[in-house]
Amino acid sequence: MPGAPAQPDMTTQPRPVYVIGAGPGGLAVAAALRAKGVRAVVIEKADRVGTSWRGHYDRLHLHTTRRLSGLPGLRIPRRFGRWVSRDDVVRYLEKYAEHHELEIITGVEVTRIDRAPEDGSGDGGATGWTLHATGGRELAAAAVVVATGFNHTPALPDWPGRGSYTGRLLHASDYRSPAPFADLDVLVVGAGNTGAEIAVDLTEGGTGGKAKGRGRRTKTQPGGGPEGPAKSVRLAVRTAPHIVRRSTAGWPAQRTGILVRRLPVRLVDRLGALVAKASVPDLSAYGLPRPATGLYSRVREGAIPVQDVGLIDAVRARTVVPVAAVESFDGGEVVLADGSRISPDVVIAATGYRRALEGLVGHLGVLDGRGRPLARGGRSHVSAPGLYFTGFTNPISGMLRELALDAEKIAKALPRRLS
């Protein structure tokens, strides 16, 4: 791959800092540590950087602005535009690794992290960490940064009767474009950002909104199959989402998210309700009512607002039809929470991801009851000094921005621990 980082020798220097994961979080930490004179080696189980970004659906663009999404030490090129595409994010990550001359080991998966043996001083002190990796490797680390990602392992609910469903069921992580679903009845489950955008993409047939007003024409792919929008798209909603405009009069929603992060929750809820009434139409008549709880209250529970990239127009045009949540499957039918039954050809489950950290660090007492790190950024848990985490929250101020801030915090705290 052009510009790919050279494969360094893992034994050239004992006890480096190991960074697990070559996504934006891991690359940012490695670059920030390098700037502080700390050797950091990134370990990636895939064969190249930014693997999770490469697997996202085709139409994806950042919901955060280019200016507020760059990682430490290298801005995102201006030519990538204000809302950076998936492919350009990947290009940026490749260039980032090359620009900072990062040491990256690909094709190696770390399966468990343990405390290193006691140092023999008699005070119970540990010399660092031992990483157990594929191929029987045991790597000695002075410190470890876990950056395996918020969207690590697809989560598919164990719906009753799921195994009996005679249609096609897939997780949103397997969705790339609407082409395979042309002229099919599709049910998208989950009204978060991913579900909302996939639903819109299905109605547009991959045109990214260019086909508005042109009808629902279908043409033939070179291989003989249909190409165009799905025949019908329904969106199963358990809890009505907060919908915000990605940008209003040139002001991005991300900047508002940054400004309100430290304000009282009730105040932000009130402000959010006022902004919603002024900028987002009431979709109750179309089956998507305004949420009963405040925007920031929901954010604190882990529910990020849906940034509108066409959902409002699609719901009002009834090309995306909200329906009740999925309760179970029964042969070729999907049973909804309101008792109704539908028979889609395809069900796409935009039902989120698990962090999947239990096997890696679950035995160290550093995770909460939901499998999330108890400490992150520049802080280590008291029971695991020298073990850091980044990228395991979904902040309203933008994931890439927070990863950049976390990287700087870790690069500030970690050298003090090593000294």
XYZ file of C-alpha atoms in Angstrom:
419
model
C 0.000 0.000 0.000
C 1.511 3.397 -0.937
C 2.653 5.316 2.100
C 2.281 2.323 4.433
C 4.419 2.518 7.575
C 7.484 0.280 7.600
C 7.279 -2.791 9.807
C 9.591 -2.176 12.781
C 11.361 -4.870 14.768
C 9.455 -5.318 18.034
C 12.660 -6.327 19.832
C 14.824 -3.342 18.870
C 14.141 -1.532 22.131
C 12.890 -3.159 25.330
C 9.686 -2.068 27.014
C 8.216 0.599 24.742
C 4.737 1.960 25.258
C 2.353 -0.235 23.287
C -0.741 1.290 21.724
C -3.379 -1.268 20.784
C -5.349 -0.246 17.696
C -4.346 1.724 14.576
C -7.524 3.753 14.254
C -7.570 7.522 14.787
C -7.332 7.177 18.582
C -4.302 4.910 18.547
C -2.497 6.901 15.855
C -3.144 10.168 17.691
C -1.717 8.823 20.960
C 1.353 7.396 19.232
C 2.043 10.700 17.482
C 1.552 12.734 20.681
C 3.896 10.426 22.608
C 6.498 10.589 19.841
C 6.389 14.383 20.068
C 7.259 14.010 23.768
C 10.206 11.745 23.010
C 8.448 8.564 24.136
C 8.724 5.503 21.897
C 5.292 4.125 21.148
C 4.608 1.024 19.063
C 1.124 0.627 17.605
C -0.223 -2.924 17.303
C -3.049 -3.524 14.838
C -4.751 -6.869 14.226
C -5.698 -5.939 10.651
C -3.275 -5.412 7.793
C -3.434 -1.611 7.642
C -4.434 1.500 9.534
C -7.996 2.763 9.803
C -9.613 -0.621 9.198
C -12.900 0.231 10.889
C -13.251 3.358 8.752
C -12.660 1.365 5.595
C -15.625 -0.827 6.511
C -18.186 1.946 6.931
C -20.962 2.458 4.382
C -20.091 4.262 1.177
C -21.991 7.527 1.645
C -20.645 8.247 5.139
C -19.231 11.693 5.854
C -18.087 13.055 9.178
C -20.830 14.814 11.103
C -18.115 17.018 12.566
C -16.298 19.731 10.652
C -12.905 19.289 9.086
C -11.446 22.075 11.229
C -12.524 20.385 14.462
C -11.661 16.823 13.476
C -7.893 16.890 12.908
C -5.521 14.847 15.067
C -2.436 16.264 16.819
C 0.333 17.447 14.530
C -1.434 17.317 11.151
C -4.499 19.136 9.876
C -7.018 17.477 7.593
C -6.401 18.880 4.080
C -8.705 21.689 3.091
C -9.436 20.014 -0.244
C -11.370 17.314 1.626
C -14.167 19.821 2.223
C -16.078 20.798 5.326
C -17.723 17.389 5.850
C -15.001 14.831 5.181
C -15.958 11.629 3.358
C -15.167 8.136 4.571
C -12.552 7.608 1.860
C -10.849 10.897 2.684
C -10.758 10.014 6.382
C -8.896 6.844 5.424
C -6.496 8.831 3.228
C -5.893 11.224 6.095
C -5.125 8.396 8.547
C -2.666 6.825 6.096
C -0.934 10.175 5.616
C -0.975 10.791 9.368
C 0.913 7.564 10.092
C 3.429 8.351 7.347
C 3.858 11.996 8.358
C 4.659 11.141 11.979
C 6.783 8.116 11.014
C 4.827 5.955 13.425
C 5.960 2.442 14.327
C 3.077 0.160 13.444
C 2.892 -3.610 13.669
C 0.044 -5.019 11.583
C -1.439 -8.502 11.568
C -0.914 -9.018 15.302
C -3.804 -9.177 17.775
C -3.365 -8.594 21.496
C -5.694 -10.983 23.322
C -4.897 -10.273 26.989
C -3.055 -7.737 29.112
C -1.498 -8.752 32.437
C 0.556 -6.993 35.045
C 4.241 -7.732 34.649
C 5.981 -9.765 37.370
C 7.003 -7.940 40.521
C 10.288 -6.106 40.250
C 11.905 -7.835 43.224
C 11.983 -4.728 45.384
C 9.719 -6.317 47.973
C 7.124 -3.551 47.808
C 4.884 -5.357 45.365
C 5.773 -2.961 42.565
C 5.323 -4.045 38.974
C 7.692 -3.220 36.165
C 4.930 -2.629 33.659
C 2.690 -4.868 31.591
C 2.800 -8.086 29.601
C 0.810 -8.292 26.397
C -0.244 -11.699 25.129
C -0.597 -11.673 21.360
C -1.220 -13.997 18.451
C 1.535 -16.392 17.514
C 2.402 -16.971 21.170
C 4.032 -13.577 21.514
C 4.547 -12.005 24.944
C 5.449 -8.341 24.744
C 6.920 -6.395 27.651
C 5.467 -2.891 27.894
C 6.376 0.030 30.110
C 2.767 1.242 29.670
C -0.204 0.375 27.504
C -2.829 2.464 25.728
C -5.970 0.602 24.647
C -7.516 2.228 21.566
C -9.510 -0.641 20.073
C -12.496 1.564 19.387
C -16.036 2.433 20.419
C -17.517 0.443 17.529
C -15.600 -2.785 18.023
C -17.976 -5.759 17.908
C -21.423 -5.606 16.249
C -24.265 -6.136 18.724
C -27.254 -8.027 17.380
C -30.161 -8.431 19.824
C -31.264 -11.964 20.615
C -34.827 -11.366 19.451
C -37.219 -14.266 20.074
C -37.629 -16.285 16.890
C -34.659 -14.619 15.219
C -33.357 -17.945 13.981
C -36.658 -18.708 12.256
C -36.691 -15.577 10.120
C -36.867 -16.558 6.463
C -35.852 -13.156 5.120
C -32.366 -11.705 5.170
C -31.044 -10.299 8.466
C -27.786 -8.376 8.674
C -26.082 -5.948 11.017
C -25.498 -2.388 9.848
C -21.752 -3.073 9.934
C -22.282 -5.241 6.830
C -24.146 -2.522 4.911
C -22.158 -0.699 2.229
C -24.616 0.670 -0.332
C -28.278 0.373 -1.381
C -27.477 -1.525 -4.585
C -28.186 -5.033 -3.181
C -31.545 -3.850 -1.828
C -33.031 -2.208 -4.913
C -36.773 -2.924 -5.254
C -36.892 -4.755 -1.906
C -38.914 -4.052 1.232
C -36.382 -3.138 3.911
C -36.791 -2.646 7.648
C -34.002 -0.707 9.365
C -33.946 -1.295 13.114
C -32.562 1.516 15.257
C -33.056 5.255 14.939
C -29.546 6.401 15.780
C -27.267 8.178 13.322
C -26.310 4.978 11.517
C -29.864 3.662 11.166
C -31.213 7.027 10.074
C -28.551 7.507 7.422
C -28.843 3.974 6.057
C -32.615 4.405 5.804
C -32.158 7.615 3.806
C -29.483 6.020 1.637
C -31.847 3.173 0.751
C -34.498 5.623 -0.418
C -32.036 7.564 -2.556
C -30.504 4.543 -4.235
C -26.962 5.685 -3.487
C -27.308 9.069 -5.151
C -26.609 10.932 -1.925
C -29.689 13.079 -2.352
C -29.117 13.945 -6.017
C -32.249 12.104 -7.104
C -34.722 14.223 -5.159
C -37.714 15.001 -7.289
C -36.778 12.526 -10.018
C -39.142 9.762 -8.986
C -38.206 6.211 -8.073
C -36.677 4.976 -11.298
C -34.730 1.740 -11.310
C -32.078 0.808 -13.829
C -30.045 -2.326 -14.358
C -26.557 -2.961 -13.028
C -23.872 -4.271 -15.403
C -24.283 -7.705 -13.789
C -27.984 -7.786 -14.600
C -29.499 -6.932 -11.207
C -31.578 -3.851 -10.408
C -29.929 -0.638 -9.292
C -31.836 2.101 -7.510
C -33.817 2.752 -4.346
C -35.460 0.143 -2.174
C -39.161 -0.406 -2.865
C -40.070 0.572 0.689
C -38.088 1.558 3.781
C -39.365 1.369 7.331
C -37.448 2.519 10.387
C -38.158 0.680 13.651
C -37.978 3.137 16.545
C -37.945 2.110 20.212
C -37.282 5.579 21.633
C -37.856 8.709 19.567
C -34.475 10.335 18.892
C -33.499 13.962 19.198
C -32.859 15.276 15.695
C -30.572 18.243 15.133
C -29.530 20.059 11.997
C -25.914 19.300 11.159
C -25.464 22.993 10.452
C -27.745 25.992 10.838
C -26.892 29.232 9.028
C -23.317 27.986 8.750
C -23.028 27.195 12.466
C -22.276 23.472 12.954
C -24.090 21.530 15.659
C -20.688 20.303 16.835
C -19.712 23.786 18.020
C -22.887 23.976 20.068
C -22.037 20.580 21.549
C -18.615 21.876 22.580
C -20.049 25.028 24.166
C -22.728 23.288 26.252
C -20.769 20.287 27.502
C -20.084 21.757 30.919
C -23.382 23.562 31.422
C -26.054 22.152 33.789
C -28.013 19.317 32.212
C -31.407 20.921 32.822
C -30.309 24.167 31.202
C -29.034 22.395 28.096
C -32.248 20.366 27.922
C -34.278 23.584 27.906
C -32.056 25.215 25.301
C -32.184 22.072 23.170
C -35.985 22.048 23.265
C -36.142 25.671 22.128
C -33.694 25.081 19.272
C -35.581 21.945 18.176
C -38.903 23.779 18.011
C -37.325 26.521 15.940
C -35.322 24.374 13.522
C -36.834 20.870 13.393
C -40.453 20.300 12.328
C -42.764 18.222 14.478
C -42.896 14.794 12.848
C -45.524 13.330 15.191
C -48.059 13.033 12.383
C -45.582 10.877 10.493
C -44.940 8.492 13.395
C -41.862 10.173 14.843
C -42.868 12.307 17.856
C -40.627 14.680 19.724
C -38.680 12.929 22.516
C -40.153 12.970 26.004
C -36.766 13.472 27.684
C -34.270 16.300 27.271
C -31.489 16.225 24.713
C -28.579 16.427 27.144
C -30.212 14.062 29.606
C -30.240 11.524 26.790
C -26.630 12.299 25.891
C -25.578 11.586 29.471
C -27.235 8.188 29.102
C -25.219 7.520 25.943
C -27.775 8.496 23.272
C -26.271 10.976 20.816
C -28.685 13.167 18.797
C -29.332 12.220 15.188
C -27.747 14.695 12.817
C -30.104 15.274 9.940
C -28.631 14.257 6.594
C -32.000 13.763 4.929
C -34.125 11.945 7.505
C -36.533 14.833 8.094
C -37.309 15.205 4.384
C -37.580 11.440 3.906
C -40.037 11.054 6.787
C -42.147 13.965 5.580
C -42.152 12.524 2.060
C -43.057 9.136 3.581
C -40.191 7.446 1.777
C -38.954 6.448 5.246
C -41.840 5.264 7.421
C -41.256 5.057 11.194
C -42.772 1.980 12.854
C -42.751 0.497 16.346
C -39.764 -1.344 17.785
C -39.057 -4.964 16.898
C -40.243 -7.459 19.507
C -39.727 -10.817 17.792
C -39.607 -12.790 14.547
C -42.070 -15.380 13.334
C -41.062 -17.130 10.136
C -41.148 -14.498 7.426
C -42.802 -11.912 9.675
C -41.453 -9.335 12.088
C -43.614 -8.701 15.132
C -43.563 -5.090 16.318
C -44.099 -3.699 19.812
C -47.561 -2.383 18.922
C -48.674 -5.890 17.920
C -48.545 -5.306 14.183
C -46.761 -7.670 11.834
C -44.784 -6.835 8.724
C -42.983 -9.009 6.169
C -39.874 -7.205 4.945
C -37.482 -8.867 2.541
C -34.520 -7.596 4.528
C -33.908 -6.451 8.092
C -30.856 -4.252 8.718
C -30.058 -4.031 12.436
C -28.460 -0.690 13.294
C -28.352 -1.853 16.896
C -24.936 -0.663 17.947
C -21.705 -2.253 19.057
C -20.020 -3.678 22.114
C -16.641 -2.449 23.336
C -15.594 -6.125 23.820
C -12.891 -5.316 26.386
C -13.718 -8.129 28.797
C -11.295 -10.681 27.384
C -8.526 -8.117 27.103
C -8.704 -6.400 30.513
C -11.827 -7.679 32.260
C -9.762 -9.462 34.915
C -8.008 -6.243 35.973
C -10.991 -4.530 37.627
C -10.879 -1.541 35.274
C -14.320 -1.877 33.658
C -17.748 -0.840 34.886
C -20.855 -3.012 34.799
C -21.450 -2.156 31.144
C -17.935 -3.071 30.059
C -16.680 0.508 29.766
C -13.332 1.720 31.157
C -13.609 3.307 34.599
C -10.825 5.747 33.704
C -9.899 7.238 30.347
C -7.710 9.841 28.746
C -4.801 10.922 30.911
C -6.008 8.985 33.965
C -5.222 5.396 34.870
C -7.398 3.402 37.239
C -5.884 3.156 40.719
C -5.646 -0.621 40.351
C -3.878 -0.423 36.976
C -1.243 2.346 36.876
C 0.186 2.785 33.421
C -2.866 1.380 31.617
C -4.760 3.991 29.600
C -7.902 3.997 27.456
C -9.056 6.288 24.678
C -12.055 6.293 22.360
C -14.634 4.540 24.519
C -17.160 7.343 24.767
C -19.400 8.908 22.116
C -19.228 12.620 22.976
C -21.601 15.282 21.720
C -18.568 17.443 20.896
C -17.251 14.999 18.274
C -15.354 11.727 18.537
C -12.237 12.772 16.596
C -11.923 16.004 18.562
C -12.074 14.108 21.843
C -9.564 11.548 20.614
C -7.161 14.383 19.853
C -7.666 15.851 23.339
C -7.246 12.433 24.965
C -3.991 11.909 23.061
C -2.534 15.137 24.405
C -3.621 14.268 27.951
C -2.059 10.819 27.768
C 1.150 12.239 26.282
C 1.316 14.662 29.194
C 0.602 12.141 31.951
C 2.440 9.053 30.739
C 6.026 10.383 30.617
C 5.714 11.474 34.250
C 4.805 7.914 35.192
C 7.745 6.493 33.244
C 10.278 8.890 34.752
